[in-house]
Short mmCIF file of C-alpha atoms in Angstrom, two decimals:
data_model
loop_
_atom_site.label_atom_id
_atom_site.label_comp_id
_atom_site.label_asym_id
_atom_site.label_seq_id
_atom_site.Cartn_x
_atom_site.Cartn_y
_atom_site.Cartn_z
CA UNK A 1 105.89 69.79 59.02
CA UNK A 2 107.52 70.61 62.37
CA UNK A 3 108.38 74.07 61.03
CA UNK A 4 104.78 74.51 59.80
CA UNK A 5 103.38 73.59 63.23
CA UNK A 6 105.80 76.01 64.90
CA UNK A 7 104.68 78.84 62.60
CA UNK A 8 100.99 78.08 63.23
CA UNK A 9 101.59 77.94 66.98
CA UNK A 10 103.25 81.37 66.91
CA UNK A 11 100.31 82.79 64.92
CA UNK A 12 97.84 81.42 67.44
CA UNK A 13 99.75 82.66 70.49
CA UNK A 14 99.95 86.17 69.04
CA UNK A 15 96.26 86.27 68.06
CA UNK A 16 94.71 84.52 71.03
CA UNK A 17 93.85 86.37 74.26
CA UNK A 18 95.54 85.19 77.43
CA UNK A 19 93.40 83.46 80.05
CA UNK A 20 93.90 85.00 83.47
CA UNK A 21 92.97 83.68 86.89
CA UNK A 22 90.32 86.40 87.23
CA UNK A 23 88.44 84.79 84.33
CA UNK A 24 88.19 81.40 86.04
CA UNK A 25 84.40 81.77 86.44
CA UNK A 26 83.87 82.65 82.79
CA UNK A 27 81.08 80.36 81.54
CA UNK A 28 80.94 81.60 77.96
CA UNK A 29 81.14 78.98 75.24
CA UNK A 30 84.48 78.91 73.50
CA UNK A 31 88.08 77.75 73.41
CA UNK A 32 90.46 78.90 76.14
CA UNK A 33 93.68 77.37 74.79
CA UNK A 34 95.36 78.75 71.65
CA UNK A 35 95.86 75.41 69.89
CA UNK A 36 92.12 74.58 69.76
CA UNK A 37 89.79 75.58 66.94
CA UNK A 38 86.42 74.89 65.26
CA UNK A 39 84.27 74.26 68.32
CA UNK A 40 80.75 73.25 67.31
CA UNK A 41 77.85 72.22 69.56
CA UNK A 42 74.95 70.66 67.68
CA UNK A 43 71.87 68.57 68.29
CA UNK A 44 72.56 65.21 66.67
CA UNK A 45 70.74 64.92 63.36
CA UNK A 46 69.59 68.57 63.32
CA UNK A 47 72.54 71.01 63.34
CA UNK A 48 70.29 74.05 62.76
CA UNK A 49 68.19 73.42 65.89
CA UNK A 50 69.08 74.76 69.33
CA UNK A 51 71.48 72.48 71.21
CA UNK A 52 68.79 71.29 73.62
CA UNK A 53 68.08 67.69 74.65
CA UNK A 54 64.58 66.52 75.52
CA UNK A 55 65.01 64.84 78.92
CA UNK A 56 62.11 62.53 78.06
CA UNK A 57 63.67 61.33 74.79
CA UNK A 58 66.54 58.87 75.39
CA UNK A 59 67.54 59.12 71.72
CA UNK A 60 68.43 62.83 71.93
CA UNK A 61 72.14 63.60 71.84
CA UNK A 62 74.32 66.69 71.65
CA UNK A 63 77.55 66.44 69.65
CA UNK A 64 80.48 68.62 70.77
CA UNK A 65 83.27 68.61 68.16
CA UNK A 66 86.55 70.49 67.96
CA UNK A 67 90.13 70.32 66.64
CA UNK A 68 93.53 70.75 68.22
CA UNK A 69 96.33 71.88 65.93
CA UNK A 70 98.90 69.26 66.91
CA UNK A 71 100.65 66.13 65.66
CA UNK A 72 99.65 63.89 68.54
CA UNK A 73 96.51 63.11 70.48
CA UNK A 74 95.99 64.87 73.82
CA UNK A 75 94.55 62.86 76.72
CA UNK A 76 91.54 64.81 77.94
CA UNK A 77 88.50 64.46 80.16
CA UNK A 78 85.27 66.40 80.51
CA UNK A 79 82.77 67.15 83.26
CA UNK A 80 79.42 68.95 83.51
CA UNK A 81 78.20 71.92 85.55
CA UNK A 82 74.51 72.75 86.09
CA UNK A 83 73.93 76.51 85.57
CA UNK A 84 71.05 78.90 86.15
CA UNK A 85 69.20 80.88 83.47
CA UNK A 86 72.11 83.37 83.32
CA UNK A 87 74.71 80.61 83.04
CA UNK A 88 76.01 81.02 86.57
CA UNK A 89 77.03 77.74 88.27
CA UNK A 90 74.42 76.78 90.84
CA UNK A 91 76.65 74.75 93.12
CA UNK A 92 74.66 71.52 92.87
CA UNK A 93 76.28 68.21 93.74
CA UNK A 94 76.49 65.76 90.86
CA UNK A 95 73.75 63.48 92.23
CA UNK A 96 71.24 66.34 92.04
CA UNK A 97 71.33 66.48 88.23
CA UNK A 98 73.03 63.28 87.02
CA UNK A 99 72.63 59.55 87.36
CA UNK A 100 76.15 58.21 86.81
CA UNK A 101 79.67 59.57 86.89
CA UNK A 102 80.24 63.25 86.15
CA UNK A 103 83.44 62.66 84.24
CA UNK A 104 84.19 61.21 80.85
CA UNK A 105 87.19 60.44 78.68
CA UNK A 106 87.56 62.18 75.31
CA UNK A 107 88.12 58.96 73.38
CA UNK A 108 86.52 59.68 69.99
CA UNK A 109 89.27 61.22 67.85
CA UNK A 110 90.87 61.06 64.39
CA UNK A 111 94.04 62.48 62.91
CA UNK A 112 93.88 64.87 59.95
CA UNK A 113 94.74 63.35 56.59
CA UNK A 114 96.77 64.91 53.76
CA UNK A 115 96.47 68.43 55.18
CA UNK A 116 99.13 71.11 55.26
CA UNK A 117 98.19 71.93 58.84
CA UNK A 118 98.19 68.85 61.07
CA UNK A 119 95.40 68.58 63.63
CA UNK A 120 93.46 66.07 65.70
CA UNK A 121 89.67 66.06 65.43
CA UNK A 122 87.65 65.19 68.57
CA UNK A 123 83.98 64.41 69.24
CA UNK A 124 82.08 64.17 72.52
CA UNK A 125 78.57 62.70 72.55
CA UNK A 126 76.29 63.77 75.42
CA UNK A 127 74.88 61.77 77.14
CA UNK A 128 77.54 59.11 76.59
CA UNK A 129 75.76 56.02 77.91
CA UNK A 130 77.50 56.21 81.28
CA UNK A 131 75.36 59.06 82.58
CA UNK A 132 71.71 60.10 82.51
CA UNK A 133 70.29 63.57 83.10
CA UNK A 134 67.86 63.76 85.99
CA UNK A 135 67.28 67.52 86.07
CA UNK A 136 66.46 69.95 83.25
CA UNK A 137 68.40 73.18 82.93
CA UNK A 138 71.49 74.78 81.43
CA UNK A 139 74.61 72.62 81.24
CA UNK A 140 78.23 73.67 80.77
CA UNK A 141 80.60 71.01 79.49
CA UNK A 142 84.20 71.66 80.52
CA UNK A 143 87.15 69.92 78.76
CA UNK A 144 90.55 69.69 80.46
CA UNK A 145 93.87 67.88 80.15
CA UNK A 146 94.24 64.78 82.31
CA UNK A 147 97.55 66.11 83.61
CA UNK A 148 96.16 69.56 84.52
CA UNK A 149 92.48 69.34 85.54
CA UNK A 150 92.43 72.94 86.80
CA UNK A 151 93.03 74.45 83.34
CA UNK A 152 89.98 74.61 81.08
CA UNK A 153 90.89 73.98 77.45
CA UNK A 154 87.41 74.72 76.11
CA UNK A 155 83.82 74.70 77.25
CA UNK A 156 80.47 74.23 75.54
CA UNK A 157 76.90 75.17 76.44
CA UNK A 158 73.79 73.08 75.87
CA UNK A 159 70.36 72.65 77.43
CA UNK A 160 68.21 69.85 78.80
CA UNK A 161 64.46 70.58 78.74
CA UNK A 162 61.48 68.69 80.15
CA UNK A 163 59.17 70.55 77.70
CA UNK A 164 56.45 70.94 80.33
CA UNK A 165 55.69 74.44 79.00
CA UNK A 166 54.60 75.28 75.49
CA UNK A 167 56.36 78.24 73.85
CA UNK A 168 54.72 80.29 71.10
CA UNK A 169 56.29 83.40 69.59
CA UNK A 170 55.81 85.91 66.80
CA UNK A 171 57.89 88.69 65.23
CA UNK A 172 56.69 91.95 63.74
CA UNK A 173 58.34 95.04 62.28
CA UNK A 174 55.43 97.16 63.58
CA UNK A 175 57.10 97.91 66.88
CA UNK A 176 56.23 100.20 69.76
CA UNK A 177 58.93 102.68 68.69
CA UNK A 178 58.72 102.58 64.87
CA UNK A 179 56.90 100.84 62.01
CA UNK A 180 58.70 99.07 59.15
CA UNK A 181 61.90 100.91 59.93
CA UNK A 182 64.90 99.68 61.94
CA UNK A 183 63.55 97.28 64.55
CA UNK A 184 61.73 94.01 65.17
CA UNK A 185 59.53 93.22 68.16
CA UNK A 186 59.04 89.78 69.67
CA UNK A 187 55.89 88.55 71.37
CA UNK A 188 56.02 85.42 73.54
CA UNK A 189 53.28 83.28 75.07
CA UNK A 190 54.01 80.47 77.51
CA UNK A 191 51.41 77.74 77.90
CA UNK A 192 51.59 76.59 81.55
CA UNK A 193 48.68 74.13 81.67
CA UNK A 194 51.12 71.23 82.24
CA UNK A 195 53.42 73.24 84.52
CA UNK A 196 52.93 73.37 88.28
CA UNK A 197 53.23 77.17 88.42
CA UNK A 198 52.26 79.05 91.57
CA UNK A 199 53.66 82.52 90.91
CA UNK A 200 54.21 83.48 87.23
CA UNK A 201 55.46 86.93 88.27
CA UNK A 202 58.41 85.57 90.24
CA UNK A 203 59.01 81.94 89.32
CA UNK A 204 59.50 82.25 85.54
CA UNK A 205 62.43 83.55 83.48
CA UNK A 206 62.19 83.98 79.72
CA UNK A 207 65.43 84.41 77.75
CA UNK A 208 65.36 85.57 74.10
CA UNK A 209 68.44 85.28 71.86
CA UNK A 210 68.81 86.77 68.38
CA UNK A 211 70.93 84.77 65.89
CA UNK A 212 72.90 83.06 68.64
CA UNK A 213 74.35 86.33 69.96
CA UNK A 214 74.88 86.43 73.73
CA UNK A 215 75.79 90.14 73.73
CA UNK A 216 72.24 91.42 73.11
CA UNK A 217 70.36 88.59 74.82
CA UNK A 218 67.26 89.63 76.77
CA UNK A 219 65.99 88.14 80.04
CA UNK A 220 62.38 88.82 81.09
CA UNK A 221 61.34 88.40 84.72
CA UNK A 222 57.85 89.93 84.66
CA UNK A 223 55.10 89.11 82.15
CA UNK A 224 52.91 91.78 80.58
CA UNK A 225 49.71 89.96 81.49
CA UNK A 226 48.12 86.59 82.19
CA UNK A 227 45.54 84.63 80.23
CA UNK A 228 43.86 81.28 80.69
CA UNK A 229 46.88 79.17 81.73
CA UNK A 230 48.87 81.48 79.48
CA UNK A 231 51.71 83.80 80.55
CA UNK A 232 52.06 86.60 77.99
CA UNK A 233 55.10 88.77 77.19
CA UNK A 234 54.01 91.32 74.60
CA UNK A 235 54.52 95.06 73.98
CA UNK A 236 57.57 95.07 76.23
CA UNK A 237 60.44 97.45 75.42
CA UNK A 238 63.18 94.85 76.06
CA UNK A 239 61.67 92.68 73.31
CA UNK A 240 62.45 95.27 70.64
CA UNK A 241 65.64 94.27 68.80
CA UNK A 242 67.73 96.13 66.24
CA UNK A 243 66.76 94.49 62.95
CA UNK A 244 70.30 94.20 61.59
CA UNK A 245 70.95 92.91 58.09
CA UNK A 246 71.46 89.55 56.39
CA UNK A 247 74.77 87.96 57.28
CA UNK A 248 77.61 88.13 54.77
CA UNK A 249 78.92 84.90 53.24
CA UNK A 250 82.11 83.33 51.91
CA UNK A 251 83.24 79.83 50.99
CA UNK A 252 86.74 78.37 51.28
CA UNK A 253 85.69 74.92 50.09
CA UNK A 254 88.63 74.55 47.68
CA UNK A 255 92.33 75.34 47.82
CA UNK A 256 92.53 75.13 44.01
CA UNK A 257 90.09 77.85 43.01
CA UNK A 258 88.56 80.88 44.80
CA UNK A 259 85.10 80.18 46.17
CA UNK A 260 82.27 82.60 46.91
CA UNK A 261 83.62 85.84 48.35
CA UNK A 262 87.29 84.82 47.93
CA UNK A 263 89.42 87.20 45.88
CA UNK A 264 92.68 85.26 45.82
CA UNK A 265 94.54 82.21 47.15
CA UNK A 266 98.23 82.27 48.07
CA UNK A 267 99.85 78.83 48.28
CA UNK A 268 103.46 80.00 48.81
CA UNK A 269 103.34 80.00 52.60
CA UNK A 270 103.39 77.56 55.54
CA UNK A 271 99.59 77.68 55.32
CA UNK A 272 97.15 78.52 52.55
CA UNK A 273 96.19 82.21 52.61
CA UNK A 274 92.79 83.25 51.29
CA UNK A 275 92.00 86.94 50.89
CA UNK A 276 88.32 87.81 50.84
CA UNK A 277 86.93 90.52 48.59
CA UNK A 278 87.01 93.86 50.43
CA UNK A 279 83.84 94.64 52.37
CA UNK A 280 82.19 98.03 52.75
CA UNK A 281 79.39 99.39 54.96
CA UNK A 282 75.88 98.38 53.89
CA UNK A 283 74.02 100.81 56.15
CA UNK A 284 73.44 103.42 53.38
CA UNK A 285 72.10 100.84 50.89
CA UNK A 286 68.70 99.27 50.41
CA UNK A 287 67.91 95.88 51.89
CA UNK A 288 68.79 92.86 49.75
CA UNK A 289 67.54 89.41 50.75
CA UNK A 290 70.06 86.59 51.02
CA UNK A 291 69.44 83.21 52.63
CA UNK A 292 72.17 82.59 55.21
CA UNK A 293 72.96 80.47 58.27
CA UNK A 294 72.55 83.38 60.75
CA UNK A 295 76.20 83.33 61.80
CA UNK A 296 76.73 79.57 61.69
CA UNK A 297 79.32 77.84 59.53
CA UNK A 298 79.63 74.48 57.80
CA UNK A 299 82.99 72.69 57.64
CA UNK A 300 83.50 71.51 54.06
CA UNK A 301 86.17 70.71 51.51
CA UNK A 302 84.48 70.03 48.18
CA UNK A 303 87.19 67.62 47.00
CA UNK A 304 87.26 65.14 49.92
CA UNK A 305 85.02 62.50 51.45
CA UNK A 306 85.38 63.42 55.15
CA UNK A 307 85.73 67.14 55.76
CA UNK A 308 86.07 66.65 59.52
CA UNK A 309 89.57 65.23 59.04
CA UNK A 310 90.49 66.09 55.43
CA UNK A 311 89.59 69.79 55.26
CA UNK A 312 92.63 72.02 55.73
CA UNK A 313 93.11 75.18 57.77
CA UNK A 314 93.57 78.42 55.85
CA UNK A 315 94.54 81.88 57.02
CA UNK A 316 91.48 83.94 56.05
CA UNK A 317 92.01 87.68 55.55
CA UNK A 318 89.11 90.11 56.15
CA UNK A 319 89.05 93.81 55.24
CA UNK A 320 86.38 96.45 55.78
CA UNK A 321 87.00 99.65 53.83
CA UNK A 322 85.66 102.69 55.67
CA UNK A 323 86.98 105.66 57.65
CA UNK A 324 88.13 104.94 61.22
CA UNK A 325 85.38 105.12 63.82
CA UNK A 326 85.59 107.04 67.07
CA UNK A 327 84.21 105.85 70.38
CA UNK A 328 84.16 102.15 69.63
CA UNK A 329 85.72 99.11 67.97
CA UNK A 330 84.68 96.94 65.05
CA UNK A 331 84.45 93.16 65.59
CA UNK A 332 83.77 90.12 63.46
CA UNK A 333 80.64 88.29 64.61
CA UNK A 334 79.77 84.67 63.89
CA UNK A 335 80.06 81.24 65.44
CA UNK A 336 83.66 81.00 64.21
CA UNK A 337 84.65 83.74 66.70
CA UNK A 338 82.82 81.95 69.55
CA UNK A 339 80.67 85.14 69.64
CA UNK A 340 83.33 86.87 71.73
CA UNK A 341 84.68 90.39 71.51
CA UNK A 342 88.39 89.71 71.95
CA UNK A 343 91.70 90.30 70.10
CA UNK A 344 90.96 87.41 67.70
CA UNK A 345 87.72 89.02 66.46
CA UNK A 346 88.69 92.69 66.75
CA UNK A 347 89.33 94.48 63.46
CA UNK A 348 92.49 96.62 63.42
CA UNK A 349 92.53 99.82 61.38
CA UNK A 350 95.26 100.12 58.74
CA UNK A 351 95.71 103.77 57.77
CA UNK A 352 97.84 102.78 54.76
CA UNK A 353 94.97 100.84 53.17
CA UNK A 354 92.08 102.81 54.68
CA UNK A 355 90.48 99.67 56.02
CA UNK A 356 89.83 97.64 59.13
CA UNK A 357 91.68 94.33 58.80
CA UNK A 358 91.92 91.00 60.58
CA UNK A 359 93.25 87.53 59.74
CA UNK A 360 91.76 84.38 61.26
CA UNK A 361 92.90 80.77 60.90
CA UNK A 362 89.75 78.89 59.85
CA UNK A 363 88.96 75.39 58.70
CA UNK A 364 87.73 75.15 55.12
CA UNK A 365 84.01 75.60 54.78
CA UNK A 366 81.03 77.86 54.17
CA UNK A 367 80.87 80.76 56.63
CA UNK A 368 78.44 83.53 57.51
CA UNK A 369 79.49 86.65 59.39
CA UNK A 370 78.75 90.29 60.09
CA UNK A 371 80.50 93.36 61.52
CA UNK A 372 79.44 94.68 64.92
CA UNK A 373 80.46 98.00 66.42
CA UNK A 374 80.97 97.85 70.18
CA UNK A 375 80.89 101.31 71.78
CA UNK A 376 83.60 102.06 74.33
CA UNK A 377 82.60 100.78 77.75
CA UNK A 378 79.85 98.56 76.32
CA UNK A 379 79.62 94.78 76.05
CA UNK A 380 76.89 94.82 73.39
CA UNK A 381 77.46 95.17 69.66
CA UNK A 382 75.52 97.36 67.24
CA UNK A 383 74.63 96.36 63.69
CA UNK A 384 73.54 99.84 62.59
CA UNK A 385 76.87 101.62 61.92
CA UNK A 386 78.23 99.08 59.41
CA UNK A 387 75.53 96.59 58.43
CA UNK A 388 72.51 98.84 58.87
CA UNK A 389 69.20 97.92 60.49
CA UNK A 390 66.66 96.78 57.89
CA UNK A 391 63.23 95.76 59.12
CA UNK A 392 62.90 93.09 56.39
CA UNK A 393 65.90 91.11 57.69
CA UNK A 394 65.36 87.40 58.38
CA UNK A 395 66.51 86.93 61.98
CA UNK A 396 66.33 83.80 64.07
CA UNK A 397 65.06 84.14 67.64
CA UNK A 398 65.35 81.35 70.21
CA UNK A 399 63.19 81.56 73.35
CA UNK A 400 64.07 79.59 76.49
CA UNK A 401 61.70 79.40 79.46
CA UNK A 402 62.98 78.60 82.98
CA UNK A 403 60.97 77.72 86.10
CA UNK A 404 62.29 78.03 89.64
CA UNK A 405 59.58 77.26 92.21
CA UNK A 406 60.01 78.69 95.67
CA UNK A 407 62.15 76.53 97.91
CA UNK A 408 64.02 74.82 95.04
CA UNK A 409 67.73 75.13 94.29
CA UNK A 410 67.99 75.44 90.53
CA UNK A 411 66.44 76.84 87.34
CA UNK A 412 64.56 74.21 85.34
CA UNK A 413 64.49 74.58 81.55
CA UNK A 414 60.82 73.85 80.81
CA UNK A 415 60.37 74.97 77.22
CA UNK A 416 62.22 76.09 74.09
CA UNK A 417 60.85 77.80 70.99
CA UNK A 418 62.23 79.27 67.78
CA UNK A 419 60.79 81.84 65.41
CA UNK A 420 62.17 83.56 62.31
CA UNK A 421 61.27 87.07 61.18
CA UNK A 422 60.38 88.15 57.69
CA UNK A 423 59.05 84.77 56.51
#
């Protein structure tokens, strides 16, 4: 097993981007240390809902879970940072947003059982009974080793809302630039009758996210018009999104037989290797409906009782057969990449096979993913070149509303809504 761990460690070091001092203020959700994997942030009891706690509901909890590929437990702590609507730290002192200590021990852990790859599974429950949120807003949970508190091992985003604003939204494919073609347009209405709002043109921020993607997230600072206690954001160009396509799917729920989308399994290696069926561009083809998890994944081994600790890690091999593209790179997109464009998610072109290829160490489960093309010099991915933009696509849009009255020091999360297109 020591040799297996050494091989896995080398794979992770080679595939994982280095963390430099210049990135110290990076507040994106994800793992920063190469031995960590499978970070999930979910509302307890409803994993498909946004990870947002109702500050008025003491029963609400967010569960942050993750694995470290290791033989022994690591002694870790976590702390919280209050962030603005753009996830920039606001510099508040702990007493301005918390009642209790802003530090906790990572004490909920279990060792993997009967797996080829040894790992330790951790869970953090927020709030943990030793703290209480006193201010709504965006929260960044930072996990670090007790012996090195300056190095962030991973960090997770979640929200705390007071729900003082009602959020209503709709989606249409009849947009201001085309009709039933390649785009979807969002309309948002914010009910402010229970919100002490003086200046809706300067004190509100509305953030719209499509399928959990931070790269094409939209922030609105000026409404289109006002109604009776209603702030309306409609017929605005920033609210027109590329429609994209349904996410692709595969399942690695068994190491004995190939699951959905798996072409072959190789067991003669330090880790299981699963090769997915080759992908190809879907842009030239007609739309085909498929119910997916919009980029999420579900950890699962079909033959065990507790997948959190009994599911194994498998090296999963992706390939996208198409000519090489100029002026941009192709990336894997989904929660399993932490929604980052980095060396771990970047597809590498293999001229010998005529395909973009990448291999990712993933825990067994059911996964959804897509291919994004990121033009050179851009930080936003495009679905059109590979997946195509089909107006019928079922996309999930999450709307967050923030209020910052004049003279206050932080952005309050006052309402959250979700709407799905095409249904």
